[in-house]
Amino acid sequence: MSTLTTATEAPSTADGRPAYRVTARRVVASEWAKLFSLRSSWIVLALSLLFVVAFGLIASFRYRSEIGSGQMNQDFARQNAVGLSLFGTNFAQLALGVLGVLVTAGEYSTGMIRSTLAAVPRRLPVLWSKAVVTGLAALAVATAGAFVAFLLGSRIVAGTPAATGLSHTGVVRSLLGAGLYLCVVAVLGTALGTLLRSVAGAISALVAALMLIPGLITLLPSGWRDGISPYLPSNAGASMFAVTPDPGTLTPGAGLLVLLAWAALTLTAAAYRLRRADA
């Protein structure tokens, strides 16, 4: 006795291939699944949150312990609760930038990029989706970390000259600005990973752009330094989360525009290479 079974076949096109459409929503969903299926993504995001909160609390405790000692650095003494709480931003920017690099350059190092581009032949939606997914993840973690660090840090420095509350002018804008800055840094890392296609090379370029070049600029004559320094990515980003911008720095709005211009320039170069060069 034989049994006939009927298999349900997926709809197919005339040439026998499965019928499906590559849409922006599906590409974003795919990149979201890939990002959070990797243990390294969770580790880097957790480290980023830890850096923002832990270093913010350390800075607040240090301020509290040294405020009456007369041994405090003058620049540190002028800080308020926001500046102290966001002290860890300088460390978190490296972690989130590295996350962006790993999302793109990591696929080139493993060869997985070939499968990704085979599934999305137009290529550019892959880059936009990776940038969106990485940026949103960084924005959520960084913004949450900034608010947690401030709420805890403001309690530590309560009753000191640095005491500041959420209701003070510019505080909420600064905390949101810190989250947005770290979001754009993650997107920059994504673009650099696509452009350079090397984890080590992209991380080196990221560190140079955020830390090395700003340090080297201080060696230039003051006229050149004052004209160039505010427009570097890290300095433009710092102006976004300063409660009161220092003289010679950009306003928060101008800093955001400059940082977005850097991100757009890097993404454009990455898109050009992605379209023109073989995987």
mmCIF file of C-alpha atoms in Angstrom:
data_model
loop_
_atom_site.group_PDB
_atom_site.id
_atom_site.type_symbol
_atom_site.label_atom_id
_atom_site.label_comp_id
_atom_site.label_asym_id
_atom_site.label_seq_id
_atom_site.Cartn_x
_atom_site.Cartn_y
_atom_site.Cartn_z
ATOM 1 C CA MET A 1 0.000 0.000 0.000
ATOM 2 C CA SER A 2 1.406 3.387 -0.942
ATOM 3 C CA THR A 3 0.625 6.755 0.457
ATOM 4 C CA LEU A 4 0.675 9.869 -1.670
ATOM 5 C CA THR A 5 1.876 13.024 0.011
ATOM 6 C CA THR A 6 1.469 16.466 -1.396
ATOM 7 C CA ALA A 7 4.200 18.985 -0.721
ATOM 8 C CA THR A 8 3.288 22.606 -0.540
ATOM 9 C CA GLU A 9 5.597 24.455 -2.828
ATOM 10 C CA ALA A 10 6.544 28.095 -2.420
ATOM 11 C CA PRO A 11 5.413 30.419 -5.198
ATOM 12 C CA SER A 12 8.079 30.645 -7.859
ATOM 13 C CA THR A 13 8.865 32.774 -10.848
ATOM 14 C CA ALA A 14 8.951 31.594 -14.447
ATOM 15 C CA ASP A 15 12.608 30.550 -14.198
ATOM 16 C CA GLY A 16 12.022 28.472 -11.088
ATOM 17 C CA ARG A 17 13.452 30.843 -8.485
ATOM 18 C CA PRO A 18 11.421 31.618 -5.323
ATOM 19 C CA ALA A 19 9.261 34.719 -5.694
ATOM 20 C CA TYR A 20 10.153 37.273 -3.068
ATOM 21 C CA ARG A 21 10.767 40.982 -2.851
ATOM 22 C CA VAL A 22 13.682 42.690 -1.176
ATOM 23 C CA THR A 23 12.117 45.577 0.743
ATOM 24 C CA ALA A 24 13.681 48.125 3.063
ATOM 25 C CA ARG A 25 11.744 46.710 6.017
ATOM 26 C CA ARG A 26 13.007 43.195 5.372
ATOM 27 C CA VAL A 27 16.605 44.326 4.965
ATOM 28 C CA VAL A 28 16.414 46.307 8.232
ATOM 29 C CA ALA A 29 14.848 43.310 9.992
ATOM 30 C CA SER A 30 17.616 41.075 8.677
ATOM 31 C CA GLU A 31 20.354 43.427 9.874
ATOM 32 C CA TRP A 32 18.628 43.806 13.250
ATOM 33 C CA ALA A 33 18.554 40.023 13.658
ATOM 34 C CA LYS A 34 22.221 39.727 12.672
ATOM 35 C CA LEU A 35 23.295 42.467 15.084
ATOM 36 C CA PHE A 36 21.604 40.993 18.125
ATOM 37 C CA SER A 37 22.413 37.379 17.307
ATOM 38 C CA LEU A 38 26.104 38.096 17.945
ATOM 39 C CA ARG A 39 27.470 37.890 21.479
ATOM 40 C CA SER A 40 30.005 40.608 20.667
ATOM 41 C CA SER A 41 27.196 43.121 20.006
ATOM 42 C CA TRP A 42 25.701 42.563 23.450
ATOM 43 C CA ILE A 43 29.129 42.805 25.065
ATOM 44 C CA VAL A 44 30.021 46.085 23.334
ATOM 45 C CA LEU A 45 26.636 47.645 24.102
ATOM 46 C CA ALA A 46 26.918 46.581 27.740
ATOM 47 C CA LEU A 47 30.443 48.026 27.943
ATOM 48 C CA SER A 48 29.218 51.286 26.428
ATOM 49 C CA LEU A 49 26.494 51.584 29.046
ATOM 50 C CA LEU A 50 28.977 50.691 31.773
ATOM 51 C CA PHE A 51 31.467 53.311 30.567
ATOM 52 C CA VAL A 52 28.886 56.105 30.551
ATOM 53 C CA VAL A 53 27.462 55.294 33.977
ATOM 54 C CA ALA A 54 30.578 54.120 35.816
ATOM 55 C CA PHE A 55 32.926 56.900 34.728
ATOM 56 C CA GLY A 56 30.214 59.477 35.332
ATOM 57 C CA LEU A 57 29.827 58.248 38.902
ATOM 58 C CA ILE A 58 33.602 58.121 39.429
ATOM 59 C CA ALA A 59 33.925 61.735 38.281
ATOM 60 C CA SER A 60 31.059 62.798 40.541
ATOM 61 C CA PHE A 61 32.574 61.028 43.583
ATOM 62 C CA ARG A 62 35.958 62.582 42.877
ATOM 63 C CA TYR A 63 34.438 66.048 42.651
ATOM 64 C CA ARG A 64 32.562 65.525 45.906
ATOM 65 C CA SER A 65 35.673 64.331 47.747
ATOM 66 C CA GLU A 66 37.989 67.077 46.467
ATOM 67 C CA ILE A 67 35.732 70.115 46.375
ATOM 68 C CA GLY A 68 36.888 71.428 49.749
ATOM 69 C CA SER A 69 40.487 70.259 49.621
ATOM 70 C CA GLY A 70 41.939 73.112 47.567
ATOM 71 C CA GLN A 71 43.836 70.584 45.411
ATOM 72 C CA MET A 72 41.289 70.255 42.639
ATOM 73 C CA ASN A 73 42.234 71.104 39.059
ATOM 74 C CA GLN A 74 40.672 74.420 38.047
ATOM 75 C CA ASP A 75 39.035 73.031 34.914
ATOM 76 C CA PHE A 76 37.569 70.159 36.914
ATOM 77 C CA ALA A 77 36.360 72.558 39.613
ATOM 78 C CA ARG A 78 34.290 74.476 37.045
ATOM 79 C CA GLN A 79 32.336 71.372 36.023
ATOM 80 C CA ASN A 80 28.647 70.976 36.773
ATOM 81 C CA ALA A 81 26.628 67.799 37.344
ATOM 82 C CA VAL A 82 26.035 67.353 33.616
ATOM 83 C CA GLY A 83 29.705 67.563 32.670
ATOM 84 C CA LEU A 84 30.670 65.199 35.467
ATOM 85 C CA SER A 85 27.968 62.684 34.572
ATOM 86 C CA LEU A 86 28.959 62.655 30.906
ATOM 87 C CA PHE A 87 32.646 62.140 31.634
ATOM 88 C CA GLY A 88 32.372 58.560 30.353
ATOM 89 C CA THR A 89 31.255 59.696 26.907
ATOM 90 C CA ASN A 90 34.875 59.795 25.730
ATOM 91 C CA PHE A 91 35.236 56.094 26.515
ATOM 92 C CA ALA A 92 31.803 55.035 25.248
ATOM 93 C CA GLN A 93 32.442 56.674 21.866
ATOM 94 C CA LEU A 94 35.252 54.218 21.174
ATOM 95 C CA ALA A 95 33.148 51.213 22.150
ATOM 96 C CA LEU A 96 30.170 52.244 20.009
ATOM 97 C CA GLY A 97 32.421 53.231 17.118
ATOM 98 C CA VAL A 98 34.018 49.788 17.263
ATOM 99 C CA LEU A 99 30.529 48.248 17.238
ATOM 100 C CA GLY A 100 29.809 50.052 13.973
ATOM 101 C CA VAL A 101 33.095 48.834 12.510
ATOM 102 C CA LEU A 102 32.384 45.224 13.490
ATOM 103 C CA VAL A 103 28.905 45.337 11.955
ATOM 104 C CA THR A 104 30.348 46.041 8.502
ATOM 105 C CA ALA A 105 34.063 45.216 8.353
ATOM 106 C CA GLY A 106 33.407 42.075 10.398
ATOM 107 C CA GLU A 107 31.380 40.641 7.518
ATOM 108 C CA TYR A 108 34.217 41.320 5.106
ATOM 109 C CA SER A 109 36.697 39.531 7.363
ATOM 110 C CA THR A 110 34.492 36.429 7.613
ATOM 111 C CA GLY A 111 33.314 36.459 3.992
ATOM 112 C CA MET A 112 29.662 36.702 5.052
ATOM 113 C CA ILE A 113 29.326 39.919 3.061
ATOM 114 C CA ARG A 114 29.074 37.826 -0.130
ATOM 115 C CA SER A 115 25.925 36.131 1.133
ATOM 116 C CA THR A 116 24.518 39.468 2.285
ATOM 117 C CA LEU A 117 25.059 41.129 -1.084
ATOM 118 C CA ALA A 118 23.739 38.082 -2.933
ATOM 119 C CA ALA A 119 20.498 38.447 -0.989
ATOM 120 C CA VAL A 120 20.374 42.218 -1.587
ATOM 121 C CA PRO A 121 21.865 42.747 -5.062
ATOM 122 C CA ARG A 122 21.314 46.526 -5.058
ATOM 123 C CA ARG A 123 23.876 46.728 -2.225
ATOM 124 C CA LEU A 124 23.156 50.233 -0.920
ATOM 125 C CA PRO A 125 20.123 49.159 1.176
ATOM 126 C CA VAL A 126 22.568 46.956 3.111
ATOM 127 C CA LEU A 127 24.672 49.970 4.083
ATOM 128 C CA TRP A 128 21.685 52.149 5.001
ATOM 129 C CA SER A 129 20.119 49.336 7.047
ATOM 130 C CA LYS A 130 23.341 48.613 8.928
ATOM 131 C CA ALA A 131 23.748 52.321 9.698
ATOM 132 C CA VAL A 132 20.145 52.659 10.887
ATOM 133 C CA VAL A 133 20.189 49.544 13.062
ATOM 134 C CA THR A 134 23.572 50.312 14.638
ATOM 135 C CA GLY A 135 22.679 53.963 15.162
ATOM 136 C CA LEU A 136 19.361 53.168 16.846
ATOM 137 C CA ALA A 137 20.952 50.615 19.164
ATOM 138 C CA ALA A 138 23.678 53.095 20.106
ATOM 139 C CA LEU A 139 21.154 55.898 20.593
ATOM 140 C CA ALA A 140 19.026 53.835 22.970
ATOM 141 C CA VAL A 141 21.966 52.637 25.076
ATOM 142 C CA ALA A 142 23.782 55.987 25.151
ATOM 143 C CA THR A 143 20.708 58.049 25.995
ATOM 144 C CA ALA A 144 19.686 55.672 28.759
ATOM 145 C CA GLY A 145 23.232 55.704 30.139
ATOM 146 C CA ALA A 146 23.411 59.511 30.058
ATOM 147 C CA PHE A 147 20.170 59.943 32.014
ATOM 148 C CA VAL A 148 21.060 57.238 34.550
ATOM 149 C CA ALA A 149 24.527 58.713 35.088
ATOM 150 C CA PHE A 150 23.081 62.187 35.557
ATOM 151 C CA LEU A 151 20.304 61.147 37.937
ATOM 152 C CA LEU A 152 22.786 59.273 40.122
ATOM 153 C CA GLY A 153 25.601 61.793 39.760
ATOM 154 C CA SER A 154 23.412 64.798 40.575
ATOM 155 C CA ARG A 155 22.566 63.176 43.913
ATOM 156 C CA ILE A 156 26.253 62.706 44.667
ATOM 157 C CA VAL A 157 27.126 66.370 44.039
ATOM 158 C CA ALA A 158 23.982 67.773 45.651
ATOM 159 C CA GLY A 159 24.816 70.722 47.905
ATOM 160 C CA THR A 160 28.020 71.553 46.008
ATOM 161 C CA PRO A 161 28.617 74.282 43.378
ATOM 162 C CA ALA A 162 28.163 71.615 40.692
ATOM 163 C CA ALA A 163 24.598 70.795 41.758
ATOM 164 C CA THR A 164 22.233 70.851 38.779
ATOM 165 C CA GLY A 165 18.745 69.441 38.252
ATOM 166 C CA LEU A 166 16.830 68.230 35.221
ATOM 167 C CA SER A 167 14.754 71.396 35.286
ATOM 168 C CA HIS A 168 17.793 73.617 34.737
ATOM 169 C CA THR A 169 18.087 75.182 31.294
ATOM 170 C CA GLY A 170 19.973 73.035 28.808
ATOM 171 C CA VAL A 171 20.264 69.900 30.948
ATOM 172 C CA VAL A 172 17.812 67.681 29.061
ATOM 173 C CA ARG A 173 19.139 69.007 25.751
ATOM 174 C CA SER A 174 22.697 68.113 26.814
ATOM 175 C CA LEU A 175 21.767 64.580 27.853
ATOM 176 C CA LEU A 176 19.893 63.980 24.609
ATOM 177 C CA GLY A 177 22.798 65.535 22.716
ATOM 178 C CA ALA A 178 25.216 63.059 24.288
ATOM 179 C CA GLY A 179 23.046 60.152 23.155
ATOM 180 C CA LEU A 180 22.758 61.593 19.647
ATOM 181 C CA TYR A 181 26.511 62.176 19.453
ATOM 182 C CA LEU A 182 27.289 58.561 20.331
ATOM 183 C CA CYS A 183 24.657 57.436 17.821
ATOM 184 C CA VAL A 184 26.413 59.338 15.013
ATOM 185 C CA VAL A 185 29.795 57.949 16.127
ATOM 186 C CA ALA A 186 28.397 54.425 15.722
ATOM 187 C CA VAL A 187 27.204 55.349 12.219
ATOM 188 C CA LEU A 188 30.673 56.738 11.445
ATOM 189 C CA GLY A 189 32.163 53.403 12.497
ATOM 190 C CA THR A 190 29.714 51.594 10.222
ATOM 191 C CA ALA A 191 30.706 53.779 7.283
ATOM 192 C CA LEU A 192 34.440 53.410 7.957
ATOM 193 C CA GLY A 193 34.081 49.625 8.150
ATOM 194 C CA THR A 194 32.398 49.571 4.736
ATOM 195 C CA LEU A 195 34.886 52.017 3.239
ATOM 196 C CA LEU A 196 38.087 50.360 4.481
ATOM 197 C CA ARG A 197 36.809 46.738 4.692
ATOM 198 C CA SER A 198 39.280 46.024 7.484
ATOM 199 C CA VAL A 199 38.473 45.839 11.185
ATOM 200 C CA ALA A 200 41.954 46.956 12.243
ATOM 201 C CA GLY A 201 42.143 49.699 9.616
ATOM 202 C CA ALA A 202 38.697 51.100 10.363
ATOM 203 C CA ILE A 203 39.270 51.108 14.133
ATOM 204 C CA SER A 204 42.608 52.868 13.603
ATOM 205 C CA ALA A 205 40.943 55.513 11.434
ATOM 206 C CA LEU A 206 38.195 55.970 14.007
ATOM 207 C CA VAL A 207 40.657 56.431 16.883
ATOM 208 C CA ALA A 208 42.693 58.860 14.787
ATOM 209 C CA ALA A 209 39.619 60.943 13.915
ATOM 210 C CA LEU A 210 38.228 61.068 17.457
ATOM 211 C CA MET A 211 41.373 61.243 19.596
ATOM 212 C CA LEU A 212 44.683 61.469 17.734
ATOM 213 C CA ILE A 213 43.995 64.325 15.323
ATOM 214 C CA PRO A 214 42.419 66.606 17.988
ATOM 215 C CA GLY A 215 45.574 66.155 20.061
ATOM 216 C CA LEU A 216 47.855 66.911 17.131
ATOM 217 C CA ILE A 217 45.861 70.034 16.256
ATOM 218 C CA THR A 218 46.950 71.577 19.572
ATOM 219 C CA LEU A 219 50.517 71.692 18.189
ATOM 220 C CA LEU A 220 49.502 74.077 15.412
ATOM 221 C CA PRO A 221 49.779 77.871 15.684
ATOM 222 C CA SER A 222 46.860 79.353 17.625
ATOM 223 C CA GLY A 223 45.303 80.943 14.535
ATOM 224 C CA TRP A 224 45.149 77.641 12.672
ATOM 225 C CA ARG A 225 44.173 75.705 15.790
ATOM 226 C CA ASP A 226 41.229 77.967 16.590
ATOM 227 C CA GLY A 227 40.002 77.787 13.006
ATOM 228 C CA ILE A 228 40.199 73.990 12.631
ATOM 229 C CA SER A 229 39.610 72.509 16.077
ATOM 230 C CA PRO A 230 35.873 73.306 16.502
ATOM 231 C CA TYR A 231 35.054 71.476 13.267
ATOM 232 C CA LEU A 232 36.683 68.164 14.134
ATOM 233 C CA PRO A 233 34.131 65.379 14.762
ATOM 234 C CA SER A 234 34.840 64.910 18.470
ATOM 235 C CA ASN A 235 34.945 68.640 19.235
ATOM 236 C CA ALA A 236 31.790 69.328 17.250
ATOM 237 C CA GLY A 237 30.125 66.479 19.131
ATOM 238 C CA ALA A 238 31.299 67.785 22.505
ATOM 239 C CA SER A 239 29.591 71.094 21.807
ATOM 240 C CA MET A 240 26.312 69.202 21.421
ATOM 241 C CA PHE A 241 26.224 68.138 25.068
ATOM 242 C CA ALA A 242 27.804 71.165 26.716
ATOM 243 C CA VAL A 243 25.290 72.993 28.904
ATOM 244 C CA THR A 244 27.126 76.274 28.309
ATOM 245 C CA PRO A 245 29.396 76.245 25.214
ATOM 246 C CA ASP A 246 32.919 77.488 25.865
ATOM 247 C CA PRO A 247 34.238 80.513 23.951
ATOM 248 C CA GLY A 248 35.651 79.439 20.599
ATOM 249 C CA THR A 249 33.458 76.342 20.336
ATOM 250 C CA LEU A 250 30.408 75.767 18.174
ATOM 251 C CA THR A 251 26.844 76.129 19.367
ATOM 252 C CA PRO A 252 24.989 72.825 19.948
ATOM 253 C CA GLY A 253 23.034 73.225 16.711
ATOM 254 C CA ALA A 254 26.115 74.048 14.651
ATOM 255 C CA GLY A 255 27.996 71.151 16.256
ATOM 256 C CA LEU A 256 25.214 68.767 15.250
ATOM 257 C CA LEU A 257 25.276 70.017 11.657
ATOM 258 C CA VAL A 258 29.065 69.640 11.431
ATOM 259 C CA LEU A 259 28.952 66.120 12.877
ATOM 260 C CA LEU A 260 26.156 65.107 10.493
ATOM 261 C CA ALA A 261 28.212 66.505 7.613
ATOM 262 C CA TRP A 262 31.152 64.273 8.615
ATOM 263 C CA ALA A 263 28.820 61.267 8.811
ATOM 264 C CA ALA A 264 27.235 62.061 5.434
ATOM 265 C CA LEU A 265 30.650 62.483 3.794
ATOM 266 C CA THR A 266 31.911 59.163 5.153
ATOM 267 C CA LEU A 267 28.706 57.331 4.222
ATOM 268 C CA THR A 268 28.880 58.743 0.694
ATOM 269 C CA ALA A 269 32.438 57.481 0.262
ATOM 270 C CA ALA A 270 31.433 54.086 1.698
ATOM 271 C CA ALA A 271 28.426 53.879 -0.635
ATOM 272 C CA TYR A 272 30.593 54.684 -3.650
ATOM 273 C CA ARG A 273 33.075 51.923 -2.843
ATOM 274 C CA LEU A 274 30.315 49.454 -2.032
ATOM 275 C CA ARG A 275 28.748 50.024 -5.438
ATOM 276 C CA ARG A 276 31.983 50.093 -7.438
ATOM 277 C CA ALA A 277 34.256 47.495 -5.815
ATOM 278 C CA ASP A 278 33.817 43.730 -5.684
ATOM 279 C CA ALA A 279 33.079 42.127 -2.347
#
